[in-house]
Short mmCIF file of C-alpha atoms in Angstrom, two decimals:
data_model
loop_
_atom_site.label_atom_id
_atom_site.label_comp_id
_atom_site.label_asym_id
_atom_site.label_seq_id
_atom_site.Cartn_x
_atom_site.Cartn_y
_atom_site.Cartn_z
CA MET A 76 -27.36 -34.32 -18.09
CA THR A 77 -28.22 -30.96 -16.38
CA PHE A 78 -31.04 -29.71 -18.78
CA LEU A 79 -31.60 -26.39 -16.77
CA GLU A 80 -29.04 -24.50 -14.65
CA LEU A 81 -29.36 -21.67 -12.24
CA ASN A 82 -25.83 -20.37 -10.97
CA GLY A 83 -25.74 -17.97 -8.48
CA LEU A 84 -28.88 -15.87 -9.25
CA ARG A 85 -29.47 -12.72 -7.38
CA LYS A 86 -31.76 -9.78 -7.33
CA HIS A 87 -31.77 -6.64 -5.60
CA TYR A 88 -33.93 -3.89 -5.60
CA HIS A 89 -31.96 -0.82 -4.42
CA SER A 90 -31.18 -1.93 -0.54
CA VAL A 91 -33.82 -4.98 -0.57
CA ARG A 92 -32.56 -8.15 -1.35
CA ALA A 93 -35.04 -10.35 -3.07
CA VAL A 94 -33.06 -13.41 -4.33
CA SER A 95 -29.59 -14.31 -2.66
CA GLU A 96 -27.27 -16.67 -4.28
CA VAL A 97 -29.86 -19.28 -5.98
CA SER A 98 -28.23 -22.15 -7.62
CA LEU A 99 -30.32 -25.17 -9.15
CA SER A 100 -30.06 -27.60 -11.88
CA ALA A 101 -33.09 -29.66 -13.34
CA GLU A 102 -32.66 -32.89 -15.42
CA ARG A 103 -34.57 -33.10 -18.67
CA GLY A 104 -38.49 -33.91 -18.06
CA GLU A 105 -38.00 -33.14 -14.25
CA PHE A 106 -41.11 -31.40 -12.28
CA ILE A 107 -39.16 -29.29 -9.62
CA SER A 108 -41.35 -26.75 -7.32
CA LEU A 109 -40.04 -23.50 -5.67
CA LEU A 110 -41.70 -23.60 -2.41
CA GLY A 111 -41.79 -20.80 0.05
CA PRO A 112 -43.89 -18.22 1.93
CA SER A 113 -44.88 -14.75 0.49
CA GLY A 114 -41.68 -12.47 -0.11
CA CYS A 115 -39.10 -15.66 -0.06
CA GLY A 116 -38.00 -14.99 -3.55
CA LYS A 117 -39.62 -17.77 -5.34
CA THR A 118 -41.66 -15.82 -7.77
CA THR A 119 -38.56 -13.51 -8.87
CA THR A 120 -36.64 -16.47 -9.57
CA LEU A 121 -39.24 -17.79 -11.85
CA GLN A 122 -39.34 -14.29 -13.61
CA MET A 123 -35.72 -14.33 -14.05
CA ILE A 124 -36.03 -17.80 -15.63
CA ALA A 125 -38.66 -16.26 -18.11
CA GLY A 126 -37.01 -13.38 -18.59
CA PHE A 127 -39.42 -10.79 -17.21
CA VAL A 128 -36.89 -9.65 -14.43
CA GLU A 129 -33.23 -9.26 -15.25
CA PRO A 130 -30.95 -10.62 -12.61
CA SER A 131 -28.66 -8.47 -10.79
CA SER A 132 -25.96 -11.22 -11.32
CA GLY A 133 -25.65 -14.79 -12.11
CA SER A 134 -26.18 -17.01 -15.27
CA ILE A 135 -29.29 -19.07 -16.52
CA TRP A 136 -28.53 -21.92 -18.84
CA LEU A 137 -31.00 -24.17 -20.93
CA ASP A 138 -29.88 -27.07 -22.71
CA GLY A 139 -26.24 -26.05 -22.68
CA GLN A 140 -27.17 -22.64 -24.17
CA PRO A 141 -26.91 -19.20 -22.01
CA LEU A 142 -30.50 -17.73 -21.40
CA THR A 143 -29.71 -14.58 -19.35
CA THR A 144 -29.48 -11.91 -22.18
CA VAL A 145 -31.99 -13.62 -24.02
CA LYS A 146 -35.32 -11.63 -24.67
CA PRO A 147 -38.29 -13.21 -23.18
CA GLN A 148 -40.05 -13.38 -26.46
CA ASN A 149 -37.14 -15.28 -28.08
CA ARG A 150 -36.62 -17.89 -25.32
CA GLY A 151 -39.55 -20.06 -26.46
CA LEU A 152 -40.93 -20.83 -22.91
CA GLY A 153 -44.22 -22.06 -22.11
CA VAL A 154 -45.92 -19.87 -18.93
CA VAL A 155 -48.88 -20.26 -17.19
CA PHE A 156 -49.96 -17.48 -14.93
CA GLN A 157 -51.97 -17.54 -11.79
CA SER A 158 -54.86 -15.56 -13.46
CA TYR A 159 -54.63 -17.94 -16.76
CA ALA A 160 -54.97 -14.54 -18.97
CA LEU A 161 -57.07 -16.11 -21.34
CA PHE A 162 -58.45 -13.80 -24.22
CA PRO A 163 -62.01 -13.30 -23.32
CA HIS A 164 -63.22 -12.72 -27.07
CA MET A 165 -61.24 -15.73 -28.37
CA THR A 166 -62.58 -19.50 -28.23
CA VAL A 167 -60.84 -22.26 -26.62
CA ALA A 168 -59.36 -23.24 -29.94
CA GLU A 169 -58.12 -19.55 -30.58
CA ASN A 170 -56.76 -19.07 -27.36
CA VAL A 171 -54.65 -22.25 -27.63
CA GLY A 172 -53.59 -21.57 -31.06
CA PHE A 173 -52.29 -18.32 -30.39
CA GLY A 174 -49.06 -19.13 -29.91
CA LEU A 175 -49.18 -20.87 -32.99
CA ASP A 176 -49.87 -17.58 -35.02
CA MET A 177 -47.48 -15.68 -33.63
CA ARG A 178 -44.77 -18.32 -34.67
CA LYS A 179 -46.54 -18.12 -38.33
CA ILE A 180 -47.47 -22.01 -38.14
CA ARG A 181 -49.86 -22.42 -40.97
CA GLU A 182 -52.67 -24.96 -41.64
CA PRO A 183 -52.97 -28.03 -41.31
CA GLU A 184 -50.08 -28.26 -39.16
CA ARG A 185 -51.73 -25.62 -36.70
CA GLY A 186 -55.34 -27.44 -36.56
CA ARG A 187 -53.41 -30.98 -35.84
CA ARG A 188 -51.57 -29.47 -32.93
CA VAL A 189 -54.41 -27.55 -31.42
CA ARG A 190 -56.44 -30.82 -31.81
CA ASP A 191 -53.92 -33.02 -30.11
CA VAL A 192 -53.19 -30.57 -27.29
CA LEU A 193 -56.98 -30.14 -26.64
CA GLU A 194 -57.52 -33.97 -26.57
CA LEU A 195 -54.47 -34.44 -24.05
CA VAL A 196 -56.18 -31.85 -21.66
CA GLN A 197 -59.81 -33.49 -22.34
CA LEU A 198 -61.11 -30.26 -23.75
CA GLU A 199 -61.65 -31.05 -27.62
CA GLN A 200 -65.39 -30.89 -27.04
CA HIS A 201 -65.33 -27.46 -25.52
CA ARG A 202 -62.94 -26.17 -28.59
CA ASP A 203 -65.89 -23.39 -29.51
CA ARG A 204 -66.79 -21.97 -26.11
CA LEU A 205 -65.72 -18.72 -24.74
CA PRO A 206 -63.63 -18.68 -21.43
CA ALA A 207 -66.72 -17.34 -19.76
CA GLN A 208 -68.47 -20.53 -20.63
CA LEU A 209 -65.92 -22.60 -18.83
CA SER A 210 -65.18 -23.67 -15.16
CA GLY A 211 -62.28 -22.80 -13.14
CA GLY A 212 -60.80 -26.20 -13.96
CA GLN A 213 -61.36 -25.76 -17.55
CA GLN A 214 -59.91 -22.28 -17.81
CA GLN A 215 -56.53 -23.63 -16.20
CA ARG A 216 -56.33 -26.53 -18.61
CA VAL A 217 -56.55 -24.10 -21.59
CA ALA A 218 -53.89 -21.91 -20.12
CA LEU A 219 -52.28 -25.06 -19.99
CA ALA A 220 -52.84 -26.32 -23.34
CA ARG A 221 -52.03 -22.99 -24.66
CA ALA A 222 -48.22 -23.00 -23.10
CA LEU A 223 -47.53 -26.62 -24.41
CA VAL A 224 -49.00 -26.52 -27.84
CA ILE A 225 -45.76 -24.46 -28.96
CA ALA A 226 -43.73 -27.45 -27.65
CA PRO A 227 -41.72 -25.40 -25.06
CA PRO A 228 -38.51 -26.56 -23.82
CA LEU A 229 -39.43 -25.45 -20.62
CA LEU A 230 -42.78 -24.86 -18.69
CA LEU A 231 -42.96 -22.23 -16.24
CA LEU A 232 -45.88 -22.60 -13.67
CA ASP A 233 -46.73 -19.33 -11.28
CA GLU A 234 -49.13 -20.59 -8.77
CA PRO A 235 -51.35 -22.27 -11.44
CA LEU A 236 -54.22 -23.68 -9.22
CA SER A 237 -54.56 -21.10 -6.62
CA ASN A 238 -57.63 -19.88 -7.94
CA LEU A 239 -59.37 -23.25 -7.65
CA ASP A 240 -61.31 -24.24 -4.52
CA ALA A 241 -59.76 -27.13 -2.48
CA LYS A 242 -61.49 -30.17 -4.25
CA LEU A 243 -61.03 -28.88 -7.69
CA ARG A 244 -57.48 -28.12 -7.01
CA ALA A 245 -56.78 -31.65 -5.48
CA GLU A 246 -58.15 -32.99 -8.86
CA MET A 247 -56.44 -30.65 -10.89
CA GLN A 248 -53.19 -31.79 -9.41
CA LEU A 249 -53.41 -35.11 -10.53
CA GLU A 250 -54.46 -33.98 -14.09
CA LEU A 251 -51.60 -31.57 -14.27
CA ARG A 252 -48.97 -34.35 -13.38
CA ARG A 253 -50.50 -36.67 -15.90
CA ILE A 254 -50.38 -34.04 -18.44
CA GLN A 255 -46.86 -32.98 -17.79
CA ARG A 256 -45.88 -36.93 -17.88
CA SER A 257 -47.18 -37.07 -21.11
CA PHE A 258 -45.49 -34.31 -22.72
CA GLY A 259 -42.53 -35.03 -20.66
CA THR A 260 -41.68 -31.07 -20.61
CA THR A 261 -39.13 -30.00 -17.72
CA THR A 262 -41.42 -27.73 -15.57
CA VAL A 263 -40.55 -25.22 -12.78
CA MET A 264 -43.41 -24.37 -10.40
CA VAL A 265 -43.92 -21.72 -7.93
CA THR A 266 -46.37 -22.34 -5.24
CA HIS A 267 -46.67 -21.58 -1.63
CA ASP A 268 -49.24 -24.91 -1.31
CA GLN A 269 -47.19 -27.51 0.45
CA ASP A 270 -49.42 -30.68 -0.60
CA GLU A 271 -49.59 -29.30 -4.05
CA ALA A 272 -45.59 -29.23 -4.21
CA MET A 273 -45.66 -32.80 -2.59
CA ALA A 274 -48.33 -34.08 -5.04
CA LEU A 275 -46.63 -32.59 -8.25
CA SER A 276 -42.90 -32.42 -7.78
CA ASP A 277 -39.80 -34.62 -8.43
CA ARG A 278 -38.04 -32.26 -6.34
CA ILE A 279 -38.74 -29.50 -4.10
CA ALA A 280 -36.54 -26.64 -3.59
CA VAL A 281 -37.71 -25.04 -0.28
CA MET A 282 -37.15 -21.32 -0.21
CA ASP A 283 -36.76 -18.84 2.69
CA SER A 284 -35.33 -15.04 2.64
CA GLY A 285 -34.30 -15.34 -0.74
CA ARG A 286 -32.31 -18.51 -0.52
CA ILE A 287 -32.91 -22.37 -1.26
CA VAL A 288 -32.50 -23.74 2.27
CA GLN A 289 -33.20 -27.12 1.16
CA LEU A 290 -33.72 -29.36 -2.22
CA GLY A 291 -34.73 -32.93 -2.55
CA ARG A 292 -37.53 -35.38 -2.93
CA PRO A 293 -40.64 -34.39 -1.34
CA GLN A 294 -40.69 -37.65 0.60
CA ASP A 295 -36.97 -36.80 1.84
CA VAL A 296 -37.42 -33.16 2.50
CA TYR A 297 -40.78 -33.97 4.49
CA GLU A 298 -39.15 -37.23 6.63
CA ARG A 299 -35.62 -35.49 6.96
CA PRO A 300 -36.04 -31.69 7.28
CA ALA A 301 -32.79 -29.69 7.51
CA THR A 302 -34.00 -26.90 9.57
CA ALA A 303 -37.04 -25.95 12.03
CA PHE A 304 -38.09 -23.87 9.10
CA VAL A 305 -38.38 -26.44 6.61
CA ALA A 306 -39.94 -28.82 9.22
CA SER A 307 -42.65 -26.27 10.13
CA PHE A 308 -43.31 -24.82 6.29
CA LEU A 309 -43.60 -28.26 4.58
CA GLY A 310 -46.22 -29.92 6.66
CA SER A 311 -46.99 -29.36 10.41
CA THR A 312 -44.60 -30.53 12.89
CA ASN A 313 -43.78 -30.37 16.71
CA LEU A 314 -40.46 -28.48 17.91
CA ILE A 315 -38.93 -29.49 21.12
CA CYS A 316 -35.64 -27.97 22.43
CA GLY A 317 -33.39 -29.05 25.33
CA GLN A 318 -29.76 -29.91 26.06
CA LEU A 319 -28.21 -33.25 25.27
CA ARG A 320 -26.94 -35.37 27.89
CA LEU A 321 -25.32 -38.96 27.85
CA SER A 322 -26.77 -41.24 30.43
CA ALA A 323 -26.20 -44.76 31.05
CA ALA A 324 -29.44 -45.55 28.82
CA GLY A 325 -28.27 -43.51 25.97
CA MET A 326 -28.50 -40.01 24.97
CA GLN A 327 -31.16 -37.76 26.28
CA LEU A 328 -32.73 -34.49 25.74
CA VAL A 329 -33.26 -32.92 28.92
CA VAL A 330 -35.99 -30.18 28.53
CA SER A 331 -36.62 -29.32 32.01
CA ASP A 332 -35.92 -30.35 35.60
CA ARG A 333 -39.03 -33.01 35.29
CA VAL A 334 -38.30 -34.12 31.40
CA ALA A 335 -35.52 -36.06 29.99
CA LEU A 336 -36.39 -37.47 26.60
CA PRO A 337 -34.61 -40.46 24.97
CA CYS A 338 -33.41 -39.35 21.55
CA PRO A 339 -31.28 -40.74 18.83
CA ASP A 340 -27.46 -41.15 20.01
CA SER A 341 -26.04 -39.32 16.86
CA THR A 342 -27.47 -36.10 16.98
CA GLY A 343 -24.96 -33.97 18.93
CA ARG A 344 -22.28 -34.03 21.88
CA ALA A 345 -23.24 -33.84 25.42
CA GLY A 346 -23.91 -30.68 26.62
CA GLU A 347 -25.33 -28.89 23.57
CA THR A 348 -28.53 -27.23 22.59
CA ALA A 349 -30.54 -29.49 20.16
CA TRP A 350 -33.71 -29.01 18.45
CA PHE A 351 -35.75 -31.82 17.12
CA SER A 352 -38.49 -32.37 14.88
CA ILE A 353 -41.29 -34.61 15.39
CA ARG A 354 -44.24 -34.79 12.79
CA PRO A 355 -47.77 -35.25 14.40
CA GLU A 356 -48.62 -38.47 12.64
CA LYS A 357 -45.41 -40.06 14.35
CA ILE A 358 -46.92 -39.53 17.63
CA ARG A 359 -49.14 -42.04 19.23
CA LEU A 360 -51.57 -42.04 22.15
CA VAL A 361 -50.84 -45.14 24.87
CA GLY A 362 -52.63 -46.10 28.04
CA ASP A 363 -55.85 -47.48 28.74
CA GLY A 364 -54.30 -50.81 29.51
CA SER A 365 -52.08 -51.16 26.55
CA GLY A 366 -48.71 -51.59 28.90
CA GLU A 367 -46.96 -48.53 27.28
CA THR A 368 -46.77 -45.39 29.34
CA GLY A 369 -45.15 -43.20 26.79
CA HIS A 370 -42.21 -40.81 27.04
CA LEU A 371 -44.44 -37.93 27.95
CA LYS A 372 -47.95 -37.31 29.67
CA GLY A 373 -50.11 -35.10 28.20
CA LYS A 374 -53.69 -33.70 28.64
CA ILE A 375 -56.00 -33.35 25.72
CA VAL A 376 -57.15 -29.76 25.33
CA MET A 377 -58.76 -29.93 21.96
CA ARG A 378 -59.81 -32.78 19.23
CA VAL A 379 -60.79 -31.71 16.00
CA PHE A 380 -62.57 -34.19 13.43
CA CYS A 381 -61.25 -34.16 9.81
CA GLY A 382 -63.14 -37.27 8.19
CA ASP A 383 -60.21 -39.71 7.81
CA ARG A 384 -58.18 -38.56 10.92
CA TRP A 385 -58.59 -36.96 14.49
CA ILE A 386 -56.32 -33.88 15.18
CA TYR A 387 -55.42 -33.79 18.81
CA GLU A 388 -53.76 -31.01 20.99
CA LEU A 389 -52.41 -31.77 24.16
CA ASP A 390 -50.61 -29.83 26.91
CA THR A 391 -47.22 -31.44 28.26
CA ASP A 392 -44.21 -30.50 30.00
CA VAL A 393 -42.64 -29.86 26.85
CA GLY A 394 -44.96 -27.27 25.60
CA ARG A 395 -48.22 -27.87 23.34
CA LEU A 396 -47.99 -31.14 21.10
CA VAL A 397 -50.03 -31.88 18.02
CA LEU A 398 -51.17 -35.29 16.81
CA ARG A 399 -52.85 -36.65 13.94
CA VAL A 400 -54.88 -39.98 14.45
CA GLN A 401 -56.46 -42.17 11.91
CA ASN A 402 -60.36 -42.38 12.28
CA GLN A 403 -60.34 -45.96 13.35
CA GLY A 404 -62.83 -46.13 16.20
CA HIS A 405 -63.52 -44.30 19.35
CA PRO A 406 -61.98 -40.70 19.89
CA ALA A 407 -59.80 -40.11 22.83
CA ASP A 408 -62.20 -37.55 24.99
CA GLU A 409 -61.04 -33.89 25.83
CA GLY A 410 -59.83 -33.41 29.31
CA ARG A 411 -58.30 -36.75 29.37
CA THR A 412 -54.74 -37.61 30.48
CA ALA A 413 -52.93 -39.88 28.07
CA GLY A 414 -49.24 -41.05 27.36
CA LEU A 415 -47.34 -40.02 24.50
CA THR A 416 -44.83 -42.22 22.59
CA TRP A 417 -42.93 -42.32 19.24
CA ASN A 418 -40.20 -44.04 17.74
CA LEU A 419 -36.73 -42.83 18.29
CA GLY A 420 -36.11 -42.52 14.53
CA ASP A 421 -38.86 -40.11 14.23
CA MET A 422 -37.16 -37.60 16.16
CA ILE A 423 -35.35 -35.46 13.39
CA SER A 424 -32.31 -33.21 14.72
CA VAL A 425 -32.73 -29.79 12.86
CA GLU A 426 -30.95 -26.46 13.02
CA GLY A 427 -32.37 -23.33 14.45
CA GLY A 428 -35.51 -23.32 16.31
CA HIS A 429 -37.21 -20.27 14.98
CA ALA A 430 -39.69 -21.64 12.40
#
């Protein structure tokens, strides 16, 4: 049964349309990310759920009850801000227990709930420290504990990991998911970080220009992007445009007088213009006696070492393509001409060519 439901949410600031017709439903216990670039409307949508911004139109329902006209302090939601917003003069335990104090929760119930949530976020041993004595990751967990200790029906996260360095952010993604699953709290997170959204979410809502342009499980949205924008924003991709032509060998994508690529037969009708997305990890370098010639030839103009993988850029007759190859031996040299090949099923037809 739907637990959180957004129906036709809109927000206008005079002539500026921040959010246009956002509709979304979440099941109890589900983790949903609103993913998109700056200005796409994701934070405004979260603020409307929290009650900090009043919708121009539309409705919000939580567990079957209307939420749109309820004041923020009466919604009972847990919110973790990008800045964490910890009280610097309060200890960890006092920060976590603040929401319970506002709700007149007395001892021993207050102490038990603070202790339980601090154990869950693995900060019980730091309960008497001030925020300035904590690392960034520890401060983030204090903010999360403070939001969860009130047992909110809904947890809202606004770029919760953006202030952490890359290594700590990756560690905290796993920690955040563990904590959310332990509590079973329905969660909506705003982020512009694609890796974060894919690592944490049950479903991702990709937003652009105030609208949700695709909603689905991380692996589905990544593997089957609906538009060029989604393909390019959720990870990196190669976009190839051409005209469809039916030949004796099947459907082809005619890119130029020199290039006609095989493509899936179900992508459209002959004569139509079509765009395809091919992920960098789906393309293979071939040649050097392998017996494969590939769909294209390209010259390696750049290679970058990333530890577990190499990233290559090749100039081809369809433009510059990017490849990701696992680090499994000697890399291909810059300046070399190589064949490129991929499975037809990895050519994904997408709408629009402007990513």
